[in-house]
Amino acid sequence: QARLVQSGAEVKKPGASVKVSCKASGYNFDGHYMHWVRQAPGQGLQWMGRINPYSGDATYAQRFQGRVTMTRDTSSGTLELSRLTYDDTAVYYCAREIGLSETTKWFDPWGQGTLVTVSS
Amino acid sequence: DIQMTQSPSSLYASVGDRVTITCRASQSIGSHLNWYQQKPGKVPNLLVYAASSLQEGVPSRFSGSGSGTDFTLTISSLQPEDVATYYCQQSYMFAFGPGTRVDIK
């Protein structure tokens, strides 16, 4: 059974960077893109980007370009977000992509979420 | 970029009511539309993929329909455990709709 387990909560100061990790188990890690989605308190879901675990190639949402880096290691993905501001306070989720075709894709499962708090 | 909108933003309904949530894309996305349920304090959970395919284990009272730019998620008989926020997602560039909160009247 596929499972994603994320690292614990973080508190960071404005201007700092944060790394969140996501450990995969129960499936062929290299065979499925890993996505990152965040959710600010009381707000909706915001897609941040995805990484191909096989090649290491990543695609980022335009609003995070230049500030986000997604990497992978054996069975784990890592999200790094730099130059943090108060608006980056959110729960960050990783999710596995499942696809039937180039455009028929969905996310399942999701990690449990990691709360990142930006506070001075 | 393809933008997603949802209506209503929130709704109250009675147990047993039929509930319909609408999702609209800013341009045609064929049937490349997913629906997720997020219960309070919980992780999002896939309900429907490819516009109308029910994820395994999801109760049959949930159904999805639509294609092109207009999609609907229907709960045929609302249950107390369906209290949640529902999000649509297009699977070209993975953008989510703003969500629809469903509560019991």
mmCIF file of C-alpha atoms in Angstrom:
data_model
loop_
_atom_site.group_PDB
_atom_site.id
_atom_site.type_symbol
_atom_site.label_atom_id
_atom_site.label_comp_id
_atom_site.label_asym_id
_atom_site.label_seq_id
_atom_site.Cartn_x
_atom_site.Cartn_y
_atom_site.Cartn_z
ATOM 1 C CA GLN A 1 0.000 0.000 0.000
ATOM 2 C CA ALA A 2 1.477 3.319 -1.086
ATOM 3 C CA ARG A 3 2.326 5.705 1.728
ATOM 4 C CA LEU A 4 3.988 9.098 2.052
ATOM 5 C CA VAL A 5 5.406 10.245 5.394
ATOM 6 C CA GLN A 6 6.583 13.832 5.807
ATOM 7 C CA SER A 7 9.019 15.486 8.172
ATOM 8 C CA GLY A 8 7.883 17.412 11.211
ATOM 9 C CA ALA A 9 6.715 20.972 11.771
ATOM 10 C CA GLU A 10 9.115 23.866 11.281
ATOM 11 C CA VAL A 11 9.320 27.420 12.600
ATOM 12 C CA LYS A 12 11.415 29.820 10.563
ATOM 13 C CA LYS A 13 12.223 33.522 10.585
ATOM 14 C CA PRO A 14 11.417 35.766 7.632
ATOM 15 C CA GLY A 15 14.136 35.573 4.985
ATOM 16 C CA ALA A 16 15.191 32.078 5.975
ATOM 17 C CA SER A 17 14.813 28.839 4.005
ATOM 18 C CA VAL A 18 12.977 25.663 4.912
ATOM 19 C CA LYS A 19 13.286 22.070 3.775
ATOM 20 C CA VAL A 20 10.428 19.572 3.981
ATOM 21 C CA SER A 21 10.994 15.907 3.211
ATOM 22 C CA CYS A 22 8.597 13.199 2.054
ATOM 23 C CA LYS A 23 9.456 9.517 2.424
ATOM 24 C CA ALA A 24 7.705 7.122 0.042
ATOM 25 C CA SER A 25 6.990 3.451 0.600
ATOM 26 C CA GLY A 26 4.845 0.676 -0.846
ATOM 27 C CA TYR A 27 5.276 1.529 -4.528
ATOM 28 C CA ASN A 28 7.859 2.023 -7.264
ATOM 29 C CA PHE A 29 9.176 5.459 -6.300
ATOM 30 C CA ASP A 30 10.846 6.119 -9.657
ATOM 31 C CA GLY A 31 7.639 5.400 -11.559
ATOM 32 C CA HIS A 32 5.473 8.268 -10.310
ATOM 33 C CA TYR A 33 5.918 12.037 -10.223
ATOM 34 C CA MET A 34 5.908 13.583 -6.750
ATOM 35 C CA HIS A 35 3.961 16.821 -6.354
ATOM 36 C CA TRP A 36 3.979 19.502 -3.669
ATOM 37 C CA VAL A 37 0.844 21.408 -2.661
ATOM 38 C CA ARG A 38 0.452 23.970 0.095
ATOM 39 C CA GLN A 39 -2.510 25.268 2.088
ATOM 40 C CA ALA A 40 -2.365 28.500 4.074
ATOM 41 C CA PRO A 41 -4.520 28.655 7.228
ATOM 42 C CA GLY A 42 -8.197 28.719 6.265
ATOM 43 C CA GLN A 43 -7.351 28.847 2.565
ATOM 44 C CA GLY A 44 -7.506 26.519 -0.436
ATOM 45 C CA LEU A 45 -5.001 24.201 -2.085
ATOM 46 C CA GLN A 46 -2.152 25.695 -4.105
ATOM 47 C CA TRP A 47 -0.074 23.570 -6.461
ATOM 48 C CA MET A 48 3.670 24.324 -6.187
ATOM 49 C CA GLY A 49 5.287 21.933 -8.631
ATOM 50 C CA ARG A 50 6.377 18.389 -9.279
ATOM 51 C CA ILE A 51 9.510 16.301 -9.685
ATOM 52 C CA ASN A 52 10.222 13.253 -11.791
ATOM 53 C CA PRO A 53 11.942 10.913 -9.322
ATOM 54 C CA TYR A 54 13.559 8.922 -12.126
ATOM 55 C CA SER A 55 15.293 11.833 -13.893
ATOM 56 C CA GLY A 56 15.249 14.460 -11.159
ATOM 57 C CA ASP A 57 13.657 16.988 -13.527
ATOM 58 C CA ALA A 58 11.325 19.408 -11.787
ATOM 59 C CA THR A 59 8.599 21.779 -12.964
ATOM 60 C CA TYR A 60 7.544 24.677 -10.761
ATOM 61 C CA ALA A 61 4.435 26.824 -10.640
ATOM 62 C CA GLN A 62 5.256 30.258 -11.989
ATOM 63 C CA ARG A 63 4.566 32.075 -8.733
ATOM 64 C CA PHE A 64 7.285 30.054 -6.960
ATOM 65 C CA GLN A 65 9.909 30.169 -9.701
ATOM 66 C CA GLY A 66 13.288 31.230 -8.344
ATOM 67 C CA ARG A 67 12.343 30.477 -4.762
ATOM 68 C CA VAL A 68 11.533 26.774 -4.778
ATOM 69 C CA THR A 69 13.704 23.737 -5.361
ATOM 70 C CA MET A 70 12.491 20.149 -5.497
ATOM 71 C CA THR A 71 14.972 17.311 -5.235
ATOM 72 C CA ARG A 72 14.861 13.588 -4.664
ATOM 73 C CA ASP A 73 16.962 10.859 -3.136
ATOM 74 C CA THR A 74 16.341 7.147 -2.786
ATOM 75 C CA SER A 75 12.596 6.896 -2.022
ATOM 76 C CA SER A 76 12.393 10.476 -0.705
ATOM 77 C CA GLY A 77 11.512 13.866 -2.107
ATOM 78 C CA THR A 78 12.505 17.222 -0.630
ATOM 79 C CA LEU A 79 10.958 20.647 -1.022
ATOM 80 C CA GLU A 80 13.098 23.687 -0.283
ATOM 81 C CA LEU A 81 11.543 27.146 -0.161
ATOM 82 C CA SER A 82 13.784 30.163 0.279
ATOM 83 C CA ARG A 83 13.354 33.841 1.217
ATOM 84 C CA LEU A 84 10.400 33.011 3.418
ATOM 85 C CA THR A 85 7.760 35.623 4.211
ATOM 86 C CA TYR A 86 4.805 35.540 6.614
ATOM 87 C CA ASP A 87 2.603 34.560 3.622
ATOM 88 C CA ASP A 88 4.495 31.266 3.361
ATOM 89 C CA THR A 89 2.976 30.078 6.639
ATOM 90 C CA ALA A 90 1.061 27.004 5.514
ATOM 91 C CA VAL A 91 0.714 23.249 5.604
ATOM 92 C CA TYR A 92 2.845 21.713 2.876
ATOM 93 C CA TYR A 93 1.767 18.389 1.357
ATOM 94 C CA CYS A 94 3.521 15.942 -0.921
ATOM 95 C CA ALA A 95 1.415 13.697 -3.148
ATOM 96 C CA ARG A 96 1.989 10.891 -5.604
ATOM 97 C CA GLU A 97 0.779 11.355 -9.162
ATOM 98 C CA ILE A 98 -1.200 8.559 -10.759
ATOM 99 C CA GLY A 99 -1.818 8.804 -14.489
ATOM 100 C CA LEU A 100 -3.773 7.043 -17.213
ATOM 101 C CA SER A 101 -2.449 9.318 -19.938
ATOM 102 C CA GLU A 102 -0.454 12.499 -20.484
ATOM 103 C CA THR A 103 -3.359 14.607 -19.236
ATOM 104 C CA THR A 104 -5.464 12.195 -17.169
ATOM 105 C CA LYS A 105 -3.724 12.327 -13.812
ATOM 106 C CA TRP A 106 -4.597 12.655 -10.160
ATOM 107 C CA PHE A 107 -2.990 12.687 -6.716
ATOM 108 C CA ASP A 108 -3.150 9.663 -4.468
ATOM 109 C CA PRO A 109 -2.034 9.244 -1.752
ATOM 110 C CA TRP A 110 -1.048 12.447 0.014
ATOM 111 C CA GLY A 111 1.424 12.877 2.824
ATOM 112 C CA GLN A 112 0.133 13.878 6.236
ATOM 113 C CA GLY A 113 1.231 17.482 5.793
ATOM 114 C CA THR A 114 3.968 19.584 7.389
ATOM 115 C CA LEU A 115 3.156 22.883 9.066
ATOM 116 C CA VAL A 116 5.676 25.599 8.299
ATOM 117 C CA THR A 117 5.287 28.707 10.433
ATOM 118 C CA VAL A 118 7.126 31.901 9.541
ATOM 119 C CA SER A 119 7.484 34.055 12.602
ATOM 120 C CA SER A 120 9.932 36.621 13.892
ATOM 121 C CA ASP B 1 -2.916 29.423 -17.455
ATOM 122 C CA ILE B 2 -6.191 27.568 -17.044
ATOM 123 C CA GLN B 3 -8.199 29.083 -14.191
ATOM 124 C CA MET B 4 -10.718 27.104 -12.163
ATOM 125 C CA THR B 5 -13.797 28.499 -10.440
ATOM 126 C CA GLN B 6 -16.331 26.771 -8.205
ATOM 127 C CA SER B 7 -19.844 27.582 -7.100
ATOM 128 C CA PRO B 8 -21.209 27.983 -4.593
ATOM 129 C CA SER B 9 -18.354 28.845 -2.250
ATOM 130 C CA SER B 10 -20.334 27.313 0.596
ATOM 131 C CA LEU B 11 -23.664 25.647 1.152
ATOM 132 C CA TYR B 12 -25.847 24.295 3.904
ATOM 133 C CA ALA B 13 -28.076 21.313 3.264
ATOM 134 C CA SER B 14 -30.101 18.824 5.264
ATOM 135 C CA VAL B 15 -29.221 15.169 5.730
ATOM 136 C CA GLY B 16 -30.662 13.274 2.782
ATOM 137 C CA ASP B 17 -30.610 16.259 0.425
ATOM 138 C CA ARG B 18 -29.179 16.091 -3.060
ATOM 139 C CA VAL B 19 -26.174 18.421 -3.290
ATOM 140 C CA THR B 20 -24.577 19.696 -6.487
ATOM 141 C CA ILE B 21 -21.271 21.562 -6.747
ATOM 142 C CA THR B 22 -20.165 23.189 -9.994
ATOM 143 C CA CYS B 23 -16.635 23.666 -11.306
ATOM 144 C CA ARG B 24 -15.803 25.721 -14.375
ATOM 145 C CA ALA B 25 -12.547 25.912 -16.333
ATOM 146 C CA SER B 26 -11.443 29.051 -18.193
ATOM 147 C CA GLN B 27 -10.850 26.951 -21.305
ATOM 148 C CA SER B 28 -11.736 23.447 -22.423
ATOM 149 C CA ILE B 29 -10.005 20.681 -20.486
ATOM 150 C CA GLY B 30 -11.853 17.721 -21.961
ATOM 151 C CA SER B 31 -12.528 15.310 -19.118
ATOM 152 C CA HIS B 32 -9.279 16.034 -17.298
ATOM 153 C CA LEU B 33 -10.888 17.028 -14.024
ATOM 154 C CA ASN B 34 -10.583 15.559 -10.540
ATOM 155 C CA TRP B 35 -12.530 16.087 -7.331
ATOM 156 C CA TYR B 36 -11.091 15.902 -3.802
ATOM 157 C CA GLN B 37 -12.746 15.969 -0.407
ATOM 158 C CA GLN B 38 -11.004 17.548 2.553
ATOM 159 C CA LYS B 39 -12.597 17.041 5.953
ATOM 160 C CA PRO B 40 -11.751 19.551 8.685
ATOM 161 C CA GLY B 41 -8.177 19.094 9.846
ATOM 162 C CA LYS B 42 -7.555 16.217 7.461
ATOM 163 C CA VAL B 43 -5.602 15.488 4.304
ATOM 164 C CA PRO B 44 -7.348 15.868 0.912
ATOM 165 C CA ASN B 45 -8.799 12.622 -0.400
ATOM 166 C CA LEU B 46 -9.491 11.742 -4.041
ATOM 167 C CA LEU B 47 -13.172 11.187 -4.824
ATOM 168 C CA VAL B 48 -13.457 11.315 -8.616
ATOM 169 C CA TYR B 49 -10.875 11.295 -11.413
ATOM 170 C CA ALA B 50 -11.236 11.906 -15.133
ATOM 171 C CA ALA B 51 -14.470 13.835 -14.492
ATOM 172 C CA SER B 52 -16.696 10.824 -13.790
ATOM 173 C CA SER B 53 -14.647 7.847 -12.544
ATOM 174 C CA LEU B 54 -15.272 7.091 -8.884
ATOM 175 C CA GLN B 55 -12.171 6.268 -6.881
ATOM 176 C CA GLU B 56 -12.219 2.815 -5.313
ATOM 177 C CA GLY B 57 -13.793 2.848 -1.866
ATOM 178 C CA VAL B 58 -15.707 6.092 -2.363
ATOM 179 C CA PRO B 59 -19.433 5.740 -1.552
ATOM 180 C CA SER B 60 -21.711 5.498 -4.569
ATOM 181 C CA ARG B 61 -23.721 8.549 -3.452
ATOM 182 C CA PHE B 62 -20.879 10.598 -4.953
ATOM 183 C CA SER B 63 -20.791 11.099 -8.710
ATOM 184 C CA GLY B 64 -19.060 13.381 -11.177
ATOM 185 C CA SER B 65 -20.053 14.545 -14.621
ATOM 186 C CA GLY B 66 -19.194 17.061 -17.296
ATOM 187 C CA SER B 67 -16.634 17.785 -19.977
ATOM 188 C CA GLY B 68 -15.087 20.731 -21.708
ATOM 189 C CA THR B 69 -15.439 23.656 -19.327
ATOM 190 C CA ASP B 70 -18.341 22.723 -17.036
ATOM 191 C CA PHE B 71 -18.303 19.981 -14.421
ATOM 192 C CA THR B 72 -20.419 18.908 -11.472
ATOM 193 C CA LEU B 73 -19.943 16.848 -8.345
ATOM 194 C CA THR B 74 -23.189 15.448 -6.955
ATOM 195 C CA ILE B 75 -23.893 13.935 -3.576
ATOM 196 C CA SER B 76 -27.187 12.100 -4.059
ATOM 197 C CA SER B 77 -28.104 11.900 -0.369
ATOM 198 C CA LEU B 78 -26.026 14.065 1.972
ATOM 199 C CA GLN B 79 -24.708 12.336 5.093
ATOM 200 C CA PRO B 80 -23.231 13.901 8.245
ATOM 201 C CA GLU B 81 -19.798 12.479 7.385
ATOM 202 C CA ASP B 82 -19.830 14.427 4.090
ATOM 203 C CA VAL B 83 -19.206 17.713 5.905
ATOM 204 C CA ALA B 84 -16.041 18.879 4.164
ATOM 205 C CA THR B 85 -14.587 21.238 1.615
ATOM 206 C CA TYR B 86 -14.610 19.951 -1.947
ATOM 207 C CA TYR B 87 -11.994 20.968 -4.506
ATOM 208 C CA CYS B 88 -11.875 20.435 -8.247
ATOM 209 C CA GLN B 89 -8.511 20.139 -9.998
ATOM 210 C CA GLN B 90 -7.576 20.235 -13.654
ATOM 211 C CA SER B 91 -4.867 17.779 -14.612
ATOM 212 C CA TYR B 92 -3.090 19.808 -17.330
ATOM 213 C CA MET B 93 -1.168 21.983 -14.900
ATOM 214 C CA PHE B 94 -2.790 20.742 -11.695
ATOM 215 C CA ALA B 95 -4.458 23.984 -10.575
ATOM 216 C CA PHE B 96 -7.208 23.631 -7.981
ATOM 217 C CA GLY B 97 -10.510 25.419 -7.737
ATOM 218 C CA PRO B 98 -11.073 27.639 -4.673
ATOM 219 C CA GLY B 99 -13.198 25.021 -2.916
ATOM 220 C CA THR B 100 -16.815 24.572 -1.828
ATOM 221 C CA ARG B 101 -17.566 24.139 1.836
ATOM 222 C CA VAL B 102 -20.498 21.808 2.600
ATOM 223 C CA ASP B 103 -22.188 21.893 6.016
ATOM 224 C CA ILE B 104 -25.288 20.344 7.523
ATOM 225 C CA LYS B 105 -28.292 22.616 8.066
#
